[in-house]
Amino acid sequence: MQQHLQQFGWKNEALPHGVAETRIARVTKEFKNQYVIEGVHGTQLARVPGKFHYTSTSRLDYPAVGDWVVLSERQENEQDIQLVEAVLPRSSAFVRQAAGEETAGQIVAANVTKVFIVIPLFAEVNVRKLERFLFTAWDSGASPEIILSKADLSEDAAGQKAAVASVAMGVPIHIWSAVTYEGFTDLQARIASDDTIVFVGTSGAGKSTLMNALVGQELLKTSAVRSDDHRGRHTTTHRELVVLPTGGIVIDTPGVRELQLWYEEDRQPMSETSFSDIKQWMQACFFNDCQHETESGCAIKEALATGDLSQERWDNFLKLQREYAYAKRKQDKRLQLEEKKRWKRLSKYSKRSGKR
Ligand SMILES: Nc1nc2c(ncn2[C@@H]2O[C@H](COP(=O)(O)OP(=O)(O)O)[C@@H](O)[C@H]2O)c(=O)[nH]1
Ligand SMILES: [Mg+2]
Ligand SMILES: [Zn+2]
């Protein structure tokens, strides 16, 4: 019984008091109002009960792919319905700002151990985009790895790898081609049986193709290549969690065009993770509170002058920081509003339940 849960990554975490293992399941797919879940009873559909809408404060409270949930069963029209009573605390979450105007975080995948950032080598690598992915990956609490895909389309994969290494800050980089299978065994070796790995990257990067190779069959839809840019069209429309025959769990995601930063309360500073080189220079500045503008003895300016630090990387660091500060201000405002709304909903709810 437990084995089935373990296959899906259950690590015998302590269960909430009074909850039996038979009521635990993992979310493997997410639709608008329904979830596909895997528990000891196999594959089932579940949804959140009405009260969930009253008690949740944001979209982040809702189940997401990779979540472990506690279920209850209810009879409706002579059918057994699975309801998500609670989402167990997440060990990590890859979160982005949801597309659209509204300030809302969207969980791309929960309880992941690694984030595979897939970057295709059919063109020059967009290093600035990669920095953004790296930063969000570090923010998730999981560890990132970079996969340079479509190596068969590159004239100089090794050179491109070196360029990527200069911003990767020690993050492992793998070269992979679905045509020649270069790098396949390397990649397989990076996936332990208790890993849950989310694949992120732009649409057409080759995420689904790589996952199919790992699964050993065409489980996930891939797109036909458009001859103009080797990109392919959008095909993956849902986030989807799959168990590999060799052990380990992978999560496919639809590509994102632009990865918008989402502010995390207790995240590590950018300079601790994806920009640790910059931190070292900052610490070498003569003044503790150096703004790296006009101060003398500024190690950042010196590094820029010698070219040890590229202007583009520094600019991107500043840009990401501004964007992050902006995301935080927007979220603070949203939280205030949400809290107000929640109290309103709660008081309406308790009035209604009181009448019954
Ligand atoms: N030449 C080449 N094409 C690839 C490779 N990997 C994927 N593709 C093609 O790129 C297109 C997009 O791949 P897909 O896996 O759907 O990308 P996704 O959007 O990231 O999931 C498909 O037509 C694949 O056949 C590769 O290593 N080499
Ligand atoms: Mg895909
Ligand atoms: Zn300075």
mmCIF file of N, CA and C in Angstrom, residues 8-11 13 26-28 30 64-68 87-96 106-117 133-145 190-200 211 239-242 248-253 264:
data_model
loop_
_atom_site.group_PDB
_atom_site.id
_atom_site.type_symbol
_atom_site.label_atom_id
_atom_site.label_comp_id
_atom_site.label_asym_id
_atom_site.label_seq_id
_atom_site.Cartn_x
_atom_site.Cartn_y
_atom_site.Cartn_z
ATOM 1 N N PHE A 8 5.325 7.457 -5.986
ATOM 2 C CA PHE A 8 5.000 8.833 -6.343
ATOM 3 C C PHE A 8 5.763 9.853 -5.504
ATOM 4 N N GLY A 9 6.754 9.347 -4.745
ATOM 5 C CA GLY A 9 7.644 10.270 -4.059
ATOM 6 C C GLY A 9 7.370 10.462 -2.570
ATOM 7 N N TRP A 10 6.435 9.698 -2.035
ATOM 8 C CA TRP A 10 6.124 9.825 -0.605
ATOM 9 C C TRP A 10 7.331 9.368 0.221
ATOM 10 N N LYS A 11 7.759 10.181 1.164
ATOM 11 C CA LYS A 11 8.964 9.846 1.909
ATOM 12 C C LYS A 11 8.667 9.533 3.367
ATOM 13 N N GLU A 13 6.775 10.973 5.374
ATOM 14 C CA GLU A 13 6.684 12.159 6.209
ATOM 15 C C GLU A 13 5.656 11.899 7.299
ATOM 16 N N ARG A 26 -1.213 12.220 -4.191
ATOM 17 C CA ARG A 26 -0.421 13.285 -4.808
ATOM 18 C C ARG A 26 -1.134 13.797 -6.055
ATOM 19 N N VAL A 27 -1.121 15.093 -6.211
ATOM 20 C CA VAL A 27 -1.747 15.698 -7.389
ATOM 21 C C VAL A 27 -0.815 15.507 -8.587
ATOM 22 N N THR A 28 -1.340 14.864 -9.642
ATOM 23 C CA THR A 28 -0.494 14.618 -10.814
ATOM 24 C C THR A 28 -0.891 15.480 -12.005
ATOM 25 N N GLU A 30 -3.579 18.978 -13.205
ATOM 26 C CA GLU A 30 -4.454 20.032 -12.709
ATOM 27 C C GLU A 30 -5.307 20.563 -13.845
ATOM 28 N N ALA A 64 -1.743 22.108 -6.120
ATOM 29 C CA ALA A 64 -1.013 22.259 -7.382
ATOM 30 C C ALA A 64 -0.351 20.930 -7.706
ATOM 31 N N VAL A 65 0.093 20.789 -8.925
ATOM 32 C CA VAL A 65 0.764 19.551 -9.326
ATOM 33 C C VAL A 65 1.982 19.328 -8.432
ATOM 34 N N GLY A 66 2.078 18.119 -7.900
ATOM 35 C CA GLY A 66 3.183 17.802 -6.999
ATOM 36 C C GLY A 66 2.779 17.860 -5.539
ATOM 37 N N ASP A 67 1.636 18.452 -5.258
ATOM 38 C CA ASP A 67 1.184 18.552 -3.866
ATOM 39 C C ASP A 67 0.740 17.207 -3.309
ATOM 40 N N TRP A 68 0.952 17.047 -2.019
ATOM 41 C CA TRP A 68 0.351 15.941 -1.272
ATOM 42 C C TRP A 68 -0.895 16.489 -0.597
ATOM 43 N N VAL A 87 -4.075 20.654 2.010
ATOM 44 C CA VAL A 87 -2.825 20.494 1.265
ATOM 45 C C VAL A 87 -1.718 20.392 2.305
ATOM 46 N N LEU A 88 -0.921 19.340 2.244
ATOM 47 C CA LEU A 88 0.166 19.198 3.224
ATOM 48 C C LEU A 88 1.258 20.246 2.954
ATOM 49 N N PRO A 89 1.942 20.652 4.016
ATOM 50 C CA PRO A 89 2.990 21.671 3.844
ATOM 51 C C PRO A 89 3.983 21.279 2.745
ATOM 52 N N ARG A 90 4.351 22.264 1.935
ATOM 53 C CA ARG A 90 5.234 21.997 0.801
ATOM 54 C C ARG A 90 6.700 22.107 1.214
ATOM 55 N N SER A 91 7.510 21.190 0.701
ATOM 56 C CA SER A 91 8.946 21.299 0.976
ATOM 57 C C SER A 91 9.603 22.282 0.011
ATOM 58 N N SER A 92 8.961 22.515 -1.110
ATOM 59 C CA SER A 92 9.463 23.492 -2.079
ATOM 60 C C SER A 92 8.343 23.810 -3.053
ATOM 61 N N ALA A 93 8.487 24.904 -3.775
ATOM 62 C CA ALA A 93 7.491 25.242 -4.792
ATOM 63 C C ALA A 93 8.109 26.176 -5.817
ATOM 64 N N PHE A 94 7.950 25.834 -7.080
ATOM 65 C CA PHE A 94 8.398 26.710 -8.158
ATOM 66 C C PHE A 94 7.211 27.609 -8.490
ATOM 67 N N VAL A 95 7.340 28.887 -8.159
ATOM 68 C CA VAL A 95 6.206 29.810 -8.288
ATOM 69 C C VAL A 95 6.552 30.917 -9.271
ATOM 70 N N ARG A 96 5.586 31.273 -10.074
ATOM 71 C CA ARG A 96 5.786 32.429 -10.941
ATOM 72 C C ARG A 96 4.569 33.338 -10.826
ATOM 73 N N GLN A 106 1.455 31.695 -9.141
ATOM 74 C CA GLN A 106 0.977 30.439 -9.681
ATOM 75 C C GLN A 106 2.030 29.379 -9.417
ATOM 76 N N ILE A 107 1.609 28.306 -8.799
ATOM 77 C CA ILE A 107 2.561 27.241 -8.503
ATOM 78 C C ILE A 107 2.713 26.370 -9.732
ATOM 79 N N VAL A 108 3.902 26.370 -10.280
ATOM 80 C CA VAL A 108 4.185 25.557 -11.446
ATOM 81 C C VAL A 108 4.336 24.102 -11.005
ATOM 82 N N ALA A 109 4.998 23.879 -9.875
ATOM 83 C CA ALA A 109 5.145 22.533 -9.330
ATOM 84 C C ALA A 109 5.522 22.616 -7.855
ATOM 85 N N ALA A 110 4.959 21.705 -7.079
ATOM 86 C CA ALA A 110 5.226 21.698 -5.641
ATOM 87 C C ALA A 110 6.020 20.463 -5.235
ATOM 88 N N ASN A 111 6.726 20.577 -4.140
ATOM 89 C CA ASN A 111 7.512 19.467 -3.584
ATOM 90 C C ASN A 111 8.490 18.888 -4.603
ATOM 91 N N VAL A 112 9.194 19.767 -5.271
ATOM 92 C CA VAL A 112 10.191 19.299 -6.228
ATOM 93 C C VAL A 112 11.569 19.327 -5.564
ATOM 94 N N THR A 113 12.422 18.389 -5.982
ATOM 95 C CA THR A 113 13.785 18.361 -5.455
ATOM 96 C C THR A 113 14.743 19.058 -6.417
ATOM 97 N N LYS A 114 14.407 19.002 -7.705
ATOM 98 C CA LYS A 114 15.276 19.633 -8.703
ATOM 99 C C LYS A 114 14.448 20.360 -9.750
ATOM 100 N N VAL A 115 15.042 21.407 -10.280
ATOM 101 C CA VAL A 115 14.431 22.108 -11.411
ATOM 102 C C VAL A 115 15.368 21.951 -12.605
ATOM 103 N N PHE A 116 14.891 21.306 -13.656
ATOM 104 C CA PHE A 116 15.679 21.201 -14.884
ATOM 105 C C PHE A 116 15.287 22.358 -15.803
ATOM 106 N N ILE A 117 16.230 23.233 -16.046
ATOM 107 C CA ILE A 117 15.975 24.362 -16.944
ATOM 108 C C ILE A 117 16.450 23.953 -18.332
ATOM 109 N N PHE A 133 15.483 32.327 -15.014
ATOM 110 C CA PHE A 133 15.055 30.981 -14.639
ATOM 111 C C PHE A 133 15.859 30.470 -13.439
ATOM 112 N N LEU A 134 17.154 30.708 -13.473
ATOM 113 C CA LEU A 134 18.010 30.247 -12.384
ATOM 114 C C LEU A 134 17.579 30.855 -11.062
ATOM 115 N N PHE A 135 17.315 32.142 -11.115
ATOM 116 C CA PHE A 135 16.922 32.850 -9.912
ATOM 117 C C PHE A 135 15.621 32.291 -9.343
ATOM 118 N N THR A 136 14.633 32.089 -10.213
ATOM 119 C CA THR A 136 13.357 31.543 -9.747
ATOM 120 C C THR A 136 13.526 30.110 -9.246
ATOM 121 N N ALA A 137 14.390 29.363 -9.900
ATOM 122 C CA ALA A 137 14.637 27.988 -9.474
ATOM 123 C C ALA A 137 15.235 27.966 -8.069
ATOM 124 N N TRP A 138 16.222 28.811 -7.821
ATOM 125 C CA TRP A 138 16.815 28.873 -6.482
ATOM 126 C C TRP A 138 15.772 29.273 -5.457
ATOM 127 N N ASP A 139 14.914 30.180 -5.865
ATOM 128 C CA ASP A 139 13.859 30.676 -5.001
ATOM 129 C C ASP A 139 12.895 29.568 -4.595
ATOM 130 N N SER A 140 12.787 28.543 -5.419
ATOM 131 C CA SER A 140 11.798 27.492 -5.186
ATOM 132 C C SER A 140 12.162 26.621 -3.992
ATOM 133 N N GLY A 141 13.448 26.606 -3.642
ATOM 134 C CA GLY A 141 13.889 25.721 -2.576
ATOM 135 C C GLY A 141 14.447 24.412 -3.118
ATOM 136 N N ALA A 142 14.317 24.199 -4.422
ATOM 137 C CA ALA A 142 14.895 23.013 -5.057
ATOM 138 C C ALA A 142 16.200 23.418 -5.730
ATOM 139 N N SER A 143 16.998 22.434 -6.182
ATOM 140 C CA SER A 143 18.237 22.858 -6.826
ATOM 141 C C SER A 143 18.145 22.760 -8.336
ATOM 142 N N PRO A 144 18.622 23.811 -9.006
ATOM 143 C CA PRO A 144 18.533 23.847 -10.463
ATOM 144 C C PRO A 144 19.643 23.069 -11.151
ATOM 145 N N GLU A 145 19.337 22.572 -12.347
ATOM 146 C CA GLU A 145 20.348 22.043 -13.253
ATOM 147 C C GLU A 145 19.965 22.540 -14.642
ATOM 148 N N ARG A 190 21.279 11.546 -13.213
ATOM 149 C CA ARG A 190 20.978 12.693 -12.342
ATOM 150 C C ARG A 190 19.617 12.580 -11.666
ATOM 151 N N ILE A 191 18.878 11.539 -12.006
ATOM 152 C CA ILE A 191 17.523 11.388 -11.469
ATOM 153 C C ILE A 191 17.481 10.222 -10.487
ATOM 154 N N ALA A 192 17.402 10.530 -9.211
ATOM 155 C CA ALA A 192 17.315 9.484 -8.193
ATOM 156 C C ALA A 192 15.861 9.072 -8.029
ATOM 157 N N SER A 193 15.661 7.900 -7.414
ATOM 158 C CA SER A 193 14.293 7.373 -7.341
ATOM 159 C C SER A 193 13.400 8.216 -6.437
ATOM 160 N N ASP A 194 14.012 9.005 -5.549
ATOM 161 C CA ASP A 194 13.159 9.849 -4.705
ATOM 162 C C ASP A 194 13.165 11.318 -5.153
ATOM 163 N N ASP A 195 13.646 11.550 -6.372
ATOM 164 C CA ASP A 195 13.612 12.911 -6.925
ATOM 165 C C ASP A 195 12.257 13.219 -7.551
ATOM 166 N N THR A 196 11.836 14.461 -7.410
ATOM 167 C CA THR A 196 10.726 14.976 -8.212
ATOM 168 C C THR A 196 11.286 16.162 -8.971
ATOM 169 N N ILE A 197 11.291 16.059 -10.297
ATOM 170 C CA ILE A 197 11.978 17.064 -11.100
ATOM 171 C C ILE A 197 10.999 17.786 -12.018
ATOM 172 N N VAL A 198 10.981 19.088 -11.913
ATOM 173 C CA VAL A 198 10.130 19.855 -12.818
ATOM 174 C C VAL A 198 10.976 20.380 -13.967
ATOM 175 N N PHE A 199 10.429 20.272 -15.193
ATOM 176 C CA PHE A 199 11.111 20.751 -16.386
ATOM 177 C C PHE A 199 10.523 22.106 -16.768
ATOM 178 N N VAL A 200 11.372 23.121 -16.799
ATOM 179 C CA VAL A 200 10.890 24.447 -17.186
ATOM 180 C C VAL A 200 11.711 24.955 -18.363
ATOM 181 N N MET A 211 11.417 14.275 -21.752
ATOM 182 C CA MET A 211 10.672 13.471 -20.786
ATOM 183 C C MET A 211 10.203 12.158 -21.405
ATOM 184 N N ARG A 239 0.147 21.051 -16.745
ATOM 185 C CA ARG A 239 1.248 20.511 -15.988
ATOM 186 C C ARG A 239 0.913 19.060 -15.688
ATOM 187 N N GLU A 240 1.916 18.216 -15.745
ATOM 188 C CA GLU A 240 1.639 16.796 -15.637
ATOM 189 C C GLU A 240 2.793 16.054 -14.974
ATOM 190 N N LEU A 241 2.467 15.258 -13.991
ATOM 191 C CA LEU A 241 3.468 14.515 -13.230
ATOM 192 C C LEU A 241 3.483 13.052 -13.667
ATOM 193 N N VAL A 242 4.670 12.539 -13.937
ATOM 194 C CA VAL A 242 4.809 11.178 -14.455
ATOM 195 C C VAL A 242 5.897 10.442 -13.673
ATOM 196 N N GLY A 248 11.910 7.685 -9.918
ATOM 197 C CA GLY A 248 11.973 9.135 -9.996
ATOM 198 C C GLY A 248 10.733 9.682 -10.691
ATOM 199 N N ILE A 249 10.482 10.945 -10.451
ATOM 200 C CA ILE A 249 9.253 11.562 -10.928
ATOM 201 C C ILE A 249 9.593 12.828 -11.693
ATOM 202 N N VAL A 250 8.939 12.993 -12.836
ATOM 203 C CA VAL A 250 9.182 14.200 -13.624
ATOM 204 C C VAL A 250 7.875 14.948 -13.861
ATOM 205 N N ILE A 251 7.972 16.263 -13.911
ATOM 206 C CA ILE A 251 6.789 17.099 -14.141
ATOM 207 C C ILE A 251 7.003 17.953 -15.374
ATOM 208 N N ASP A 252 6.129 17.772 -16.354
ATOM 209 C CA ASP A 252 6.180 18.559 -17.586
ATOM 210 C C ASP A 252 5.373 19.836 -17.381
ATOM 211 N N THR A 253 5.805 20.906 -17.994
ATOM 212 C CA THR A 253 5.057 22.160 -17.895
ATOM 213 C C THR A 253 4.928 22.763 -19.279
ATOM 214 N N GLU A 264 8.862 35.980 -2.796
ATOM 215 C CA GLU A 264 8.714 35.011 -1.713
ATOM 216 C C GLU A 264 9.154 35.644 -0.413
#
